Amino acid sequence: MTEITDNLVAAFSIEGHPVRGRIVRLGDAVNEVMSHHDYPEPVANLLGEACALAALVGSALKFDGRLIVQAQGDGPVAYVVCDYETDGSLRGYCRFDPERVAEASKGFVRPGAKTLLGHGVFIMTIDQGPDMDRYQGVTPIEGETLALCAEQYFAQSEQTPTRLRLAVGQVDDGSGPTWRAGGLMIQMISGDDARGSTEDSWTHVQALFETTGEDELVDPTIPAELLLYRLFHEDGVRMFEAQPLKAFCRCSPERIETVLQSFSDEERADMVEDDGKIHVTCEYCSRVYDLDPDVKV
C-alpha cells in the first residue's frame, strides 16, 4: 500500500494516557475547494478552518454518511459550510459581502470567526442517509476561530473535554502560492472505576498540545508522524492508518434536473434565458449547468 503523506486524516493514541486524538493535513484538496471562488484572505482562512474541522470530526464517524459543519450569522460572512463524506470527500463554500469583509479587514489583526460571522450559531449535523433521522447540535458562535466554536460545542452538546488547533496558510514551492490547512484534536476519555481519575493525564497532554505551532500544521515538509513525534515523543505516540482526503462536489446534471422538477412549469418558464436554456451554477464548485426547461427525470 502506498504511504499517504498529504491530504490525510488519522487517529492517534498517546502511551499511558486516556486521551484520543486526530490529525489532519490538507494540501491539494483544500486548495481545490478554495480555487472555485475568489475569496478574500480572511474568508479563505475561515473556509480552510471549516474543511480541517469537518475532516477531524467527520473521520470519527462509524457509519457511511456525512458530517456538515456550518456557522452562520449577521456579520460580513453570512455563512460558511463544509461537507465531509465518510469516503474522505470534502466540499465547502462561503457566502459573504465583499464590502463588509474589506471594512472588517482594516487594521493589523486578520478578522476571525466572531468578527466575520457576527452574532450567530455554530452547527454540526450528522447525516446517516435518507432513511435515518439527522442529528444536529447548535451552539452560539464564540471566539475568533472555529476551533473555539467547536470546543464549546463539544463541552455543551457532548460534555466531552476537547481541544482543537486549526491552521490555514499559503505556501509557494516556486509555481505560485497554494492554500494548505491542518488541524489537531485531542479528547479526554472519562475515568471509571478501573481507570480512575483522568484529570492529571488530561492536564499533561494539554500542556504538550499547547506547544503546537500553526506553521507546523501547514508546513508540507513536516509529515504528520513527525509532528506528532515532536509533540508527544516523551510519552510515546502511535498514529493509526491514515484516510486519504479529496475535494469532490456532489452536484451533477441528474441532481440539478431533480431540483428543477420540484418547480412548476410556470416557474421553470421564468428561469429560461435568451438562449432557451436554464442556467444553474453550483454554489460550491461554480460549475454551470445548461439545461432544457422541459427535461424530464
Coordinates of N, CA and C in Angstrom, one line a residue, residues 67-273:
L67 N -20.8 14.5 7.6 CA -20.9 15.5 8.6 C -20.9 16.8 7.9
I68 N -21.8 17.7 8.4 CA -21.9 19.1 7.8 C -21.5 20.0 9.0
V69 N -20.4 20.8 8.8 CA -20.0 21.8 9.7 C -20.4 23.2 9.1
Q70 N -21.2 23.9 9.9 CA -21.7 25.2 9.4 C -21.7 26.2 10.5
A71 N -21.5 27.5 10.1 CA -21.6 28.6 11.0 C -22.3 29.7 10.2
Q72 N -23.2 30.4 10.8 CA -23.9 31.5 10.1 C -24.3 32.6 11.1
G73 N -24.3 33.8 10.6 CA -24.6 34.9 11.5 C -24.9 36.2 10.7
D74 N -24.9 37.3 11.4 CA -25.3 38.6 10.8 C -24.1 39.4 10.4
G75 N -22.9 38.8 10.3 CA -21.7 39.6 10.0 C -21.4 39.6 8.5
P76 N -20.2 40.1 8.2 CA -19.8 40.2 6.8 C -19.9 38.8 6.0
V77 N -19.7 37.7 6.7 CA -19.8 36.4 6.1 C -21.2 35.9 6.6
A78 N -22.1 35.7 5.7 CA -23.4 35.2 6.0 C -23.4 33.7 6.5
Y79 N -22.6 32.9 5.9 CA -22.4 31.6 6.4 C -21.1 30.9 5.7
V80 N -20.6 30.0 6.5 CA -19.5 29.1 5.9 C -20.0 27.7 6.2
V81 N -19.8 26.8 5.2 CA -20.3 25.4 5.3 C -19.2 24.5 4.7
C82 N -19.1 23.3 5.3 CA -18.2 22.3 4.7 C -18.9 20.9 4.9
D83 N -19.0 20.1 3.9 CA -19.5 18.8 4.0 C -18.3 17.8 3.9
Y84 N -18.3 16.9 4.9 CA -17.3 15.8 4.8 C -18.1 14.5 4.7
E85 N -17.8 13.7 3.6 CA -18.4 12.4 3.5 C -17.4 11.3 3.9
T86 N -17.9 10.2 4.5 CA -17.0 9.3 5.1 C -16.1 8.5 4.2
D87 N -16.2 8.8 2.9 CA -15.2 8.2 2.0 C -14.0 9.2 1.8
G88 N -14.0 10.3 2.6 CA -12.9 11.3 2.5 C -13.1 12.5 1.6
S89 N -14.3 12.6 1.1 CA -14.6 13.7 0.2 C -15.0 15.0 0.9
L90 N -14.5 16.1 0.4 CA -14.7 17.4 1.1 C -15.3 18.4 0.0
R91 N -16.2 19.2 0.5 CA -16.6 20.4 -0.3 C -17.0 21.5 0.6
G92 N -16.8 22.7 0.2 CA -17.1 23.8 1.1 C -17.4 25.1 0.4
Y93 N -18.0 26.0 1.1 CA -18.4 27.3 0.4 C -18.6 28.3 1.5
C94 N -18.3 29.6 1.2 CA -18.7 30.8 2.0 C -19.5 31.7 1.2
R95 N -20.5 32.3 1.8 CA -21.3 33.4 1.2 C -20.9 34.6 2.0
F96 N -20.5 35.7 1.3 CA -20.0 36.9 2.0 C -20.3 38.1 1.3
D97 N -20.2 39.3 2.0 CA -20.4 40.6 1.4 C -19.0 41.2 1.3
P98 N -18.5 41.3 0.0 CA -17.1 41.8 -0.2 C -16.8 43.1 0.5
E99 N -17.7 44.1 0.4 CA -17.5 45.4 1.0 C -17.4 45.3 2.5
R100 N -18.3 44.5 3.1 CA -18.3 44.4 4.6 C -17.0 43.7 5.1
V101 N -16.6 42.7 4.3 CA -15.4 41.9 4.6 C -14.2 42.9 4.5
A102 N -14.1 43.7 3.5 CA -13.0 44.7 3.3 C -13.0 45.6 4.5
E103 N -14.1 46.1 4.9 CA -14.2 47.0 6.1 C -13.7 46.4 7.4
A104 N -14.1 45.1 7.5 CA -13.7 44.4 8.8 C -12.3 44.0 8.8
S105 N -11.6 44.0 7.6 CA -10.3 43.6 7.5 C -9.3 44.8 7.7
K106 N -9.8 46.0 7.9 CA -8.9 47.1 8.1 C -8.3 47.0 9.5
G107 N -7.0 47.2 9.6 CA -6.3 47.1 10.9 C -5.2 46.1 10.8
F108 N -4.6 45.8 11.9 CA -3.4 45.0 12.0 C -3.7 43.5 12.2
V109 N -4.9 43.2 12.7 CA -5.2 41.8 13.0 C -6.2 41.3 12.0
R110 N -5.9 40.1 11.4 CA -6.8 39.5 10.5 C -8.1 39.1 11.2
P111 N -9.3 39.5 10.7 CA -10.5 39.2 11.4 C -10.8 37.7 11.4
G112 N -11.3 37.2 12.5 CA -11.6 35.8 12.7 C -13.1 35.5 12.6
A113 N -13.4 34.3 13.2 CA -14.8 33.8 13.1 C -15.8 34.8 13.7
K114 N -15.6 35.2 14.9 CA -16.6 36.1 15.5 C -16.8 37.4 14.8
T115 N -15.7 38.0 14.3 CA -15.8 39.3 13.6 C -16.4 39.1 12.3
L116 N -16.1 38.0 11.6 CA -16.7 37.8 10.2 C -18.1 37.3 10.3
L117 N -18.5 36.5 11.2 CA -19.8 35.9 11.2 C -20.8 36.7 12.1
G118 N -20.3 37.5 13.0 CA -21.1 38.3 13.9 C -21.9 37.4 14.9
H119 N -23.1 37.9 15.2 CA -23.9 37.1 16.1 C -24.6 36.0 15.4
G120 N -24.4 34.8 15.8 CA -25.0 33.7 15.1 C -24.8 32.4 15.8
V121 N -24.8 31.3 15.0 CA -24.7 30.0 15.6 C -23.7 29.1 14.8
F122 N -23.1 28.2 15.6 CA -22.2 27.1 15.0 C -23.0 25.8 15.1
I123 N -23.0 25.1 13.9 CA -23.9 23.9 13.8 C -23.1 22.7 13.3
M124 N -23.2 21.6 13.9 CA -22.7 20.3 13.3 C -23.9 19.4 13.1
T125 N -24.0 18.9 11.9 CA -25.1 18.0 11.5 C -24.5 16.6 11.1
I126 N -25.0 15.6 11.6 CA -24.6 14.2 11.2 C -25.8 13.7 10.3
D127 N -25.5 13.3 9.1 CA -26.4 12.8 8.2 C -26.1 11.3 7.9
Q128 N -27.0 10.4 8.3 CA -26.7 9.0 8.2 C -27.4 8.4 6.9
G129 N -28.0 9.3 6.1 CA -28.6 8.8 4.9 C -30.1 9.1 4.9
P130 N -30.8 8.8 3.7 CA -32.2 9.2 3.6 C -33.1 8.5 4.5
D131 N -32.8 7.3 5.0 CA -33.7 6.5 5.8 C -33.5 6.7 7.3
M132 N -32.6 7.6 7.7 CA -32.3 7.9 9.1 C -32.5 9.4 9.4
D133 N -32.9 9.6 10.6 CA -33.0 11.0 11.1 C -31.6 11.6 11.2
R134 N -31.6 12.9 10.9 CA -30.4 13.7 11.1 C -30.2 14.1 12.6
Y135 N -28.9 14.1 13.0 CA -28.6 14.6 14.4 C -27.9 16.0 14.2
Q136 N -28.4 17.0 14.9 CA -27.9 18.3 14.8 C -27.6 18.9 16.2
G137 N -26.4 19.5 16.4 CA -26.1 20.2 17.6 C -25.8 21.7 17.2
V138 N -26.3 22.6 18.1 CA -26.2 24.0 17.8 C -25.7 24.7 19.0
T139 N -24.7 25.6 18.8 CA -24.2 26.4 19.9 C -23.9 27.8 19.4
P140 N -23.9 28.8 20.3 CA -23.5 30.2 19.8 C -22.1 30.3 19.3
I141 N -21.9 31.2 18.4 CA -20.5 31.5 17.9 C -19.8 32.2 19.0
E142 N -18.7 31.6 19.4 CA -17.8 32.2 20.4 C -16.4 32.1 20.0
G143 N -15.6 33.2 20.1 CA -14.2 33.2 19.8 C -13.9 33.5 18.3
E144 N -12.6 33.8 18.1 CA -12.2 34.2 16.7 C -11.7 33.1 15.9
T145 N -11.9 31.8 16.3 CA -11.6 30.7 15.4 C -12.7 29.7 15.5
L146 N -12.9 28.9 14.5 CA -13.9 27.8 14.5 C -13.4 26.7 15.5
A147 N -12.1 26.6 15.8 CA -11.7 25.7 16.8 C -12.3 26.0 18.2
L148 N -12.4 27.3 18.5 CA -13.0 27.6 19.8 C -14.5 27.4 19.8
C149 N -15.2 27.6 18.6 CA -16.6 27.3 18.5 C -16.8 25.8 18.7
A150 N -16.0 25.0 18.1 CA -16.1 23.5 18.2 C -15.8 23.0 19.6
E151 N -14.9 23.6 20.3 CA -14.6 23.2 21.7 C -15.8 23.5 22.6
Q152 N -16.5 24.6 22.3 CA -17.7 25.0 23.1 C -18.8 24.0 22.7
Y153 N -18.9 23.6 21.5 CA -19.9 22.6 21.0 C -19.7 21.3 21.8
F154 N -18.5 20.8 21.8 CA -18.3 19.5 22.5 C -18.6 19.6 24.0
A155 N -18.2 20.8 24.6 CA -18.4 20.9 26.0 C -19.9 21.0 26.3
Q156 N -20.7 21.6 25.5 CA -22.2 21.8 25.7 C -23.0 20.6 25.3
S157 N -22.7 20.1 24.0 CA -23.5 19.1 23.4 C -23.2 17.7 23.8
E158 N -21.9 17.4 24.0 CA -21.5 16.1 24.3 C -20.7 15.9 25.6
Q159 N -20.5 17.0 26.3 CA -19.8 17.0 27.6 C -18.5 16.3 27.6
T160 N -17.8 16.5 26.4 CA -16.5 15.8 26.2 C -15.4 16.9 26.2
P161 N -14.5 16.9 27.2 CA -13.4 17.8 27.2 C -12.6 17.7 25.9
T162 N -12.5 18.7 25.1 CA -11.9 18.7 23.8 C -11.1 19.9 23.5
R163 N -9.9 19.7 22.9 CA -9.1 20.8 22.5 C -8.8 20.7 21.0
L164 N -8.8 21.8 20.3 CA -8.6 21.8 18.9 C -7.7 22.9 18.5
R165 N -6.8 22.7 17.5 CA -6.0 23.7 16.9 C -6.1 23.6 15.4
L166 N -6.5 24.7 14.7 CA -6.7 24.7 13.3 C -5.8 25.7 12.7
A167 N -5.2 25.5 11.5 CA -4.3 26.4 10.9 C -4.5 26.4 9.4
V168 N -4.5 27.6 8.8 CA -4.6 27.8 7.4 C -3.5 28.7 6.9
G169 N -3.0 28.5 5.7 CA -2.0 29.4 5.2 C -1.6 29.0 3.8
Q170 N -0.8 29.9 3.1 CA -0.4 29.7 1.8 C 1.1 29.3 1.7
V171 N 1.5 28.4 0.9 CA 2.9 28.1 0.6 C 3.2 28.2 -0.8
D172 N 4.4 28.5 -1.2 CA 4.8 28.6 -2.6 C 6.1 27.8 -2.8
D173 N 5.9 26.8 -3.7 CA 7.0 25.9 -4.0 C 7.7 26.4 -5.2
G174 N 7.5 27.6 -5.7 CA 8.1 28.1 -6.9 C 7.1 28.2 -8.0
S175 N 6.0 27.6 -7.9 CA 5.0 27.6 -9.0 C 3.8 28.4 -8.7
G176 N 3.9 29.2 -7.6 CA 2.8 30.1 -7.2 C 2.2 29.6 -5.9
P177 N 1.6 30.6 -5.1 CA 1.1 30.2 -3.8 C -0.2 29.3 -3.9
T178 N -0.2 28.3 -3.0 CA -1.4 27.5 -2.9 C -1.8 27.4 -1.4
W179 N -3.1 27.1 -1.2 CA -3.6 27.1 0.2 C -3.3 25.7 0.8
R180 N -3.1 25.7 2.1 CA -3.0 24.5 2.9 C -3.7 24.7 4.2
A181 N -4.1 23.6 4.8 CA -4.8 23.6 6.1 C -4.4 22.4 6.9
G182 N -4.4 22.6 8.2 CA -4.1 21.4 9.1 C -4.8 21.6 10.4
G183 N -4.9 20.5 11.2 CA -5.6 20.6 12.4 C -5.2 19.4 13.3
L184 N -5.4 19.7 14.6 CA -5.1 18.7 15.7 C -6.2 18.7 16.7
M185 N -6.7 17.5 17.1 CA -7.8 17.4 18.1 C -7.4 16.4 19.1
I186 N -7.6 16.7 20.4 CA -7.5 15.7 21.4 C -8.8 15.8 22.3
Q187 N -9.2 14.6 22.8 CA -10.3 14.5 23.6 C -10.0 13.6 24.8
M188 N -10.5 14.0 26.0 CA -10.3 13.2 27.2 C -11.3 12.0 27.3
I189 N -10.8 10.9 27.6 CA -11.7 9.7 27.9 C -12.0 9.7 29.4
S190 N -13.2 9.7 29.7 CA -13.6 9.9 31.1 C -13.1 8.7 31.9
G191 N -12.8 9.0 33.2 CA -12.4 8.0 34.1 C -13.5 7.1 34.6
D192 N -13.1 5.9 35.1 CA -14.1 5.0 35.6 C -13.4 4.2 36.8
D193 N -14.1 3.2 37.3 CA -13.6 2.5 38.5 C -12.2 1.9 38.2
A194 N -12.1 1.3 37.0 CA -10.9 0.6 36.6 C -9.8 1.6 36.2
R195 N -10.1 2.7 35.6 CA -9.2 3.6 35.1 C -8.8 4.7 36.1
G196 N -9.7 5.0 37.0 CA -9.5 6.1 38.0 C -9.7 7.4 37.3
S197 N -9.2 8.5 38.0 CA -9.3 9.8 37.5 C -8.4 10.0 36.3
T198 N -8.8 10.7 35.3 CA -8.0 11.0 34.1 C -7.6 12.5 34.1
E199 N -7.9 13.3 35.1 CA -7.7 14.7 35.1 C -6.2 15.0 34.9
D200 N -5.3 14.3 35.7 CA -3.9 14.6 35.6 C -3.3 14.3 34.2
S201 N -3.8 13.2 33.6 CA -3.3 12.9 32.2 C -3.8 14.0 31.3
W202 N -5.0 14.4 31.4 CA -5.6 15.5 30.5 C -4.8 16.8 30.6
T203 N -4.4 17.1 31.9 CA -3.6 18.4 32.1 C -2.3 18.2 31.4
H204 N -1.6 17.0 31.6 CA -0.3 16.8 31.0 C -0.3 16.9 29.4
V205 N -1.3 16.2 28.8 CA -1.4 16.1 27.4 C -1.7 17.5 26.8
Q206 N -2.6 18.3 27.5 CA -2.9 19.6 27.1 C -1.7 20.5 27.0
A207 N -0.8 20.4 28.0 CA 0.4 21.2 28.1 C 1.2 20.9 26.8
L208 N 1.3 19.7 26.4 CA 2.1 19.4 25.2 C 1.4 19.9 24.0
F209 N 0.1 19.7 23.9 CA -0.7 20.2 22.8 C -0.6 21.7 22.6
E210 N -0.4 22.4 23.7 CA -0.3 23.9 23.6 C 0.9 24.3 22.8
T211 N 1.9 23.4 22.7 CA 3.2 23.8 22.1 C 3.1 23.7 20.5
T212 N 1.9 23.2 20.0 CA 1.7 23.1 18.6 C 1.8 24.4 17.9
G213 N 2.6 24.6 16.9 CA 2.7 25.8 16.1 C 1.8 25.8 14.9
E214 N 1.1 26.8 14.6 CA 0.2 26.8 13.5 C 1.0 26.6 12.2
D215 N 2.3 27.2 12.2 CA 3.1 27.0 11.0 C 3.5 25.5 10.8
E216 N 3.6 24.7 11.9 CA 3.9 23.3 11.8 C 2.7 22.5 11.1
L217 N 1.5 23.0 11.4 CA 0.3 22.3 10.9 C 0.1 22.4 9.4
V218 N 0.7 23.5 8.8 CA 0.5 23.7 7.4 C 1.8 23.5 6.6
D219 N 2.9 23.2 7.3 CA 4.2 23.0 6.6 C 4.3 21.7 5.9
P220 N 4.4 21.7 4.5 CA 4.4 20.5 3.8 C 5.6 19.6 4.0
T221 N 6.7 20.2 4.6 CA 7.9 19.5 4.8 C 7.9 18.7 6.2
I222 N 6.9 18.9 6.9 CA 6.8 18.2 8.2 C 5.6 17.2 8.2
P223 N 6.0 15.9 8.0 CA 4.9 14.9 7.9 C 4.1 14.8 9.2
A224 N 2.9 14.3 9.1 CA 2.1 14.2 10.3 C 2.7 13.4 11.4
E225 N 3.4 12.2 11.0 CA 4.0 11.4 12.0 C 5.1 12.2 12.8
L226 N 5.9 13.0 12.0 CA 6.9 13.8 12.6 C 6.4 14.8 13.6
L227 N 5.3 15.5 13.2 CA 4.7 16.5 14.1 C 4.2 15.8 15.4
L228 N 3.6 14.7 15.3 CA 3.1 14.0 16.5 C 4.3 13.6 17.4
Y229 N 5.4 13.1 16.7 CA 6.6 12.7 17.5 C 7.1 14.0 18.2
R230 N 7.2 15.1 17.6 CA 7.7 16.3 18.2 C 6.9 16.6 19.5
L231 N 5.6 16.4 19.4 CA 4.7 16.8 20.5 C 4.7 15.8 21.6
F232 N 4.7 14.5 21.3 CA 4.4 13.5 22.3 C 5.5 12.4 22.5
H233 N 6.7 12.7 22.0 CA 7.7 11.6 21.9 C 8.1 11.1 23.3
E234 N 8.0 12.0 24.3 CA 8.5 11.6 25.7 C 7.5 10.6 26.3
D235 N 6.3 10.6 25.9 CA 5.3 9.6 26.4 C 5.2 8.4 25.4
G236 N 5.4 8.7 24.1 CA 5.2 7.7 23.1 C 3.9 7.9 22.4
V237 N 3.9 8.0 21.1 CA 2.7 8.3 20.4 C 2.6 7.3 19.2
R238 N 1.4 6.9 18.8 CA 1.2 6.0 17.7 C 0.1 6.6 16.8
M239 N 0.5 6.7 15.5 CA -0.5 7.2 14.6 C -1.0 6.0 13.8
F240 N -2.4 5.9 13.7 CA -3.0 4.8 13.0 C -3.1 5.0 11.5
E241 N -3.6 4.1 10.8 CA -3.7 4.2 9.4 C -4.5 5.4 8.9
A242 N -3.9 6.2 8.0 CA -4.4 7.4 7.5 C -5.5 7.2 6.5
Q243 N -6.5 8.1 6.5 CA -7.5 8.0 5.4 C -7.2 9.2 4.5
P244 N -7.2 8.9 3.2 CA -6.9 10.0 2.2 C -8.2 10.9 2.1
L245 N -7.9 12.1 1.8 CA -8.9 13.2 1.6 C -8.8 13.7 0.2
K246 N -10.0 14.1 -0.3 CA -10.0 14.7 -1.7 C -11.2 15.7 -1.7
A247 N -11.0 16.7 -2.7 CA -12.1 17.6 -2.9 C -13.1 17.0 -3.9
F248 N -14.3 17.1 -3.7 CA -15.3 16.5 -4.5 C -16.7 17.1 -4.3
C249 N -17.3 17.5 -5.4 CA -18.7 18.1 -5.3 C -19.7 17.1 -5.6
R250 N -20.8 17.2 -4.9 CA -21.9 16.2 -5.1 C -22.9 16.7 -6.2
C251 N -22.6 17.8 -6.8 CA -23.6 18.2 -7.9 C -23.4 17.4 -9.1
S252 N -24.5 17.3 -9.9 CA -24.5 16.5 -11.2 C -25.7 17.0 -12.0
P253 N -25.7 16.7 -13.3 CA -26.9 17.1 -14.1 C -28.1 16.4 -13.5
E254 N -28.0 15.2 -13.1 CA -29.2 14.5 -12.5 C -29.8 15.2 -11.3
R255 N -28.9 15.6 -10.4 CA -29.3 16.3 -9.2 C -30.0 17.6 -9.5
I256 N -29.4 18.4 -10.4 CA -30.0 19.6 -10.8 C -31.3 19.5 -11.5
E257 N -31.4 18.5 -12.3 CA -32.7 18.2 -13.0 C -33.8 17.8 -12.0
T258 N -33.4 17.0 -11.0 CA -34.4 16.6 -10.0 C -34.9 17.9 -9.2
V259 N -34.0 18.8 -8.9 CA -34.4 20.0 -8.3 C -35.4 20.8 -9.2
L260 N -35.0 20.9 -10.4 CA -35.9 21.7 -11.4 C -37.3 21.1 -11.4
Q261 N -37.4 19.8 -11.3 CA -38.7 19.1 -11.4 C -39.6 19.5 -10.2
S262 N -39.0 20.1 -9.1 CA -39.8 20.5 -8.0 C -40.5 21.8 -8.2
F263 N -40.2 22.5 -9.3 CA -40.8 23.7 -9.7 C -41.9 23.5 -10.7
S264 N -42.9 24.4 -10.7 CA -44.0 24.3 -11.7 C -43.5 24.7 -13.1
D265 N -44.3 24.3 -14.1 CA -44.0 24.7 -15.5 C -43.8 26.2 -15.6
E266 N -44.7 26.9 -14.9 CA -44.6 28.4 -15.0 C -43.3 28.9 -14.3
E267 N -43.0 28.3 -13.2 CA -41.7 28.8 -12.5 C -40.5 28.5 -13.4
R268 N -40.5 27.3 -14.0 CA -39.4 27.0 -14.9 C -39.3 27.9 -16.1
A269 N -40.5 28.2 -16.6 CA -40.5 29.1 -17.8 C -39.9 30.5 -17.4
D270 N -40.1 31.0 -16.2 CA -39.5 32.2 -15.8 C -38.0 32.2 -15.7
M271 N -37.4 30.9 -15.5 CA -36.0 30.8 -15.4 C -35.2 30.7 -16.7
V272 N -36.0 30.6 -17.8 CA -35.4 30.4 -19.1 C -34.7 31.7 -19.6
E273 N -33.5 31.6 -20.1 CA -32.8 32.8 -20.6 C -32.9 32.9 -22.1

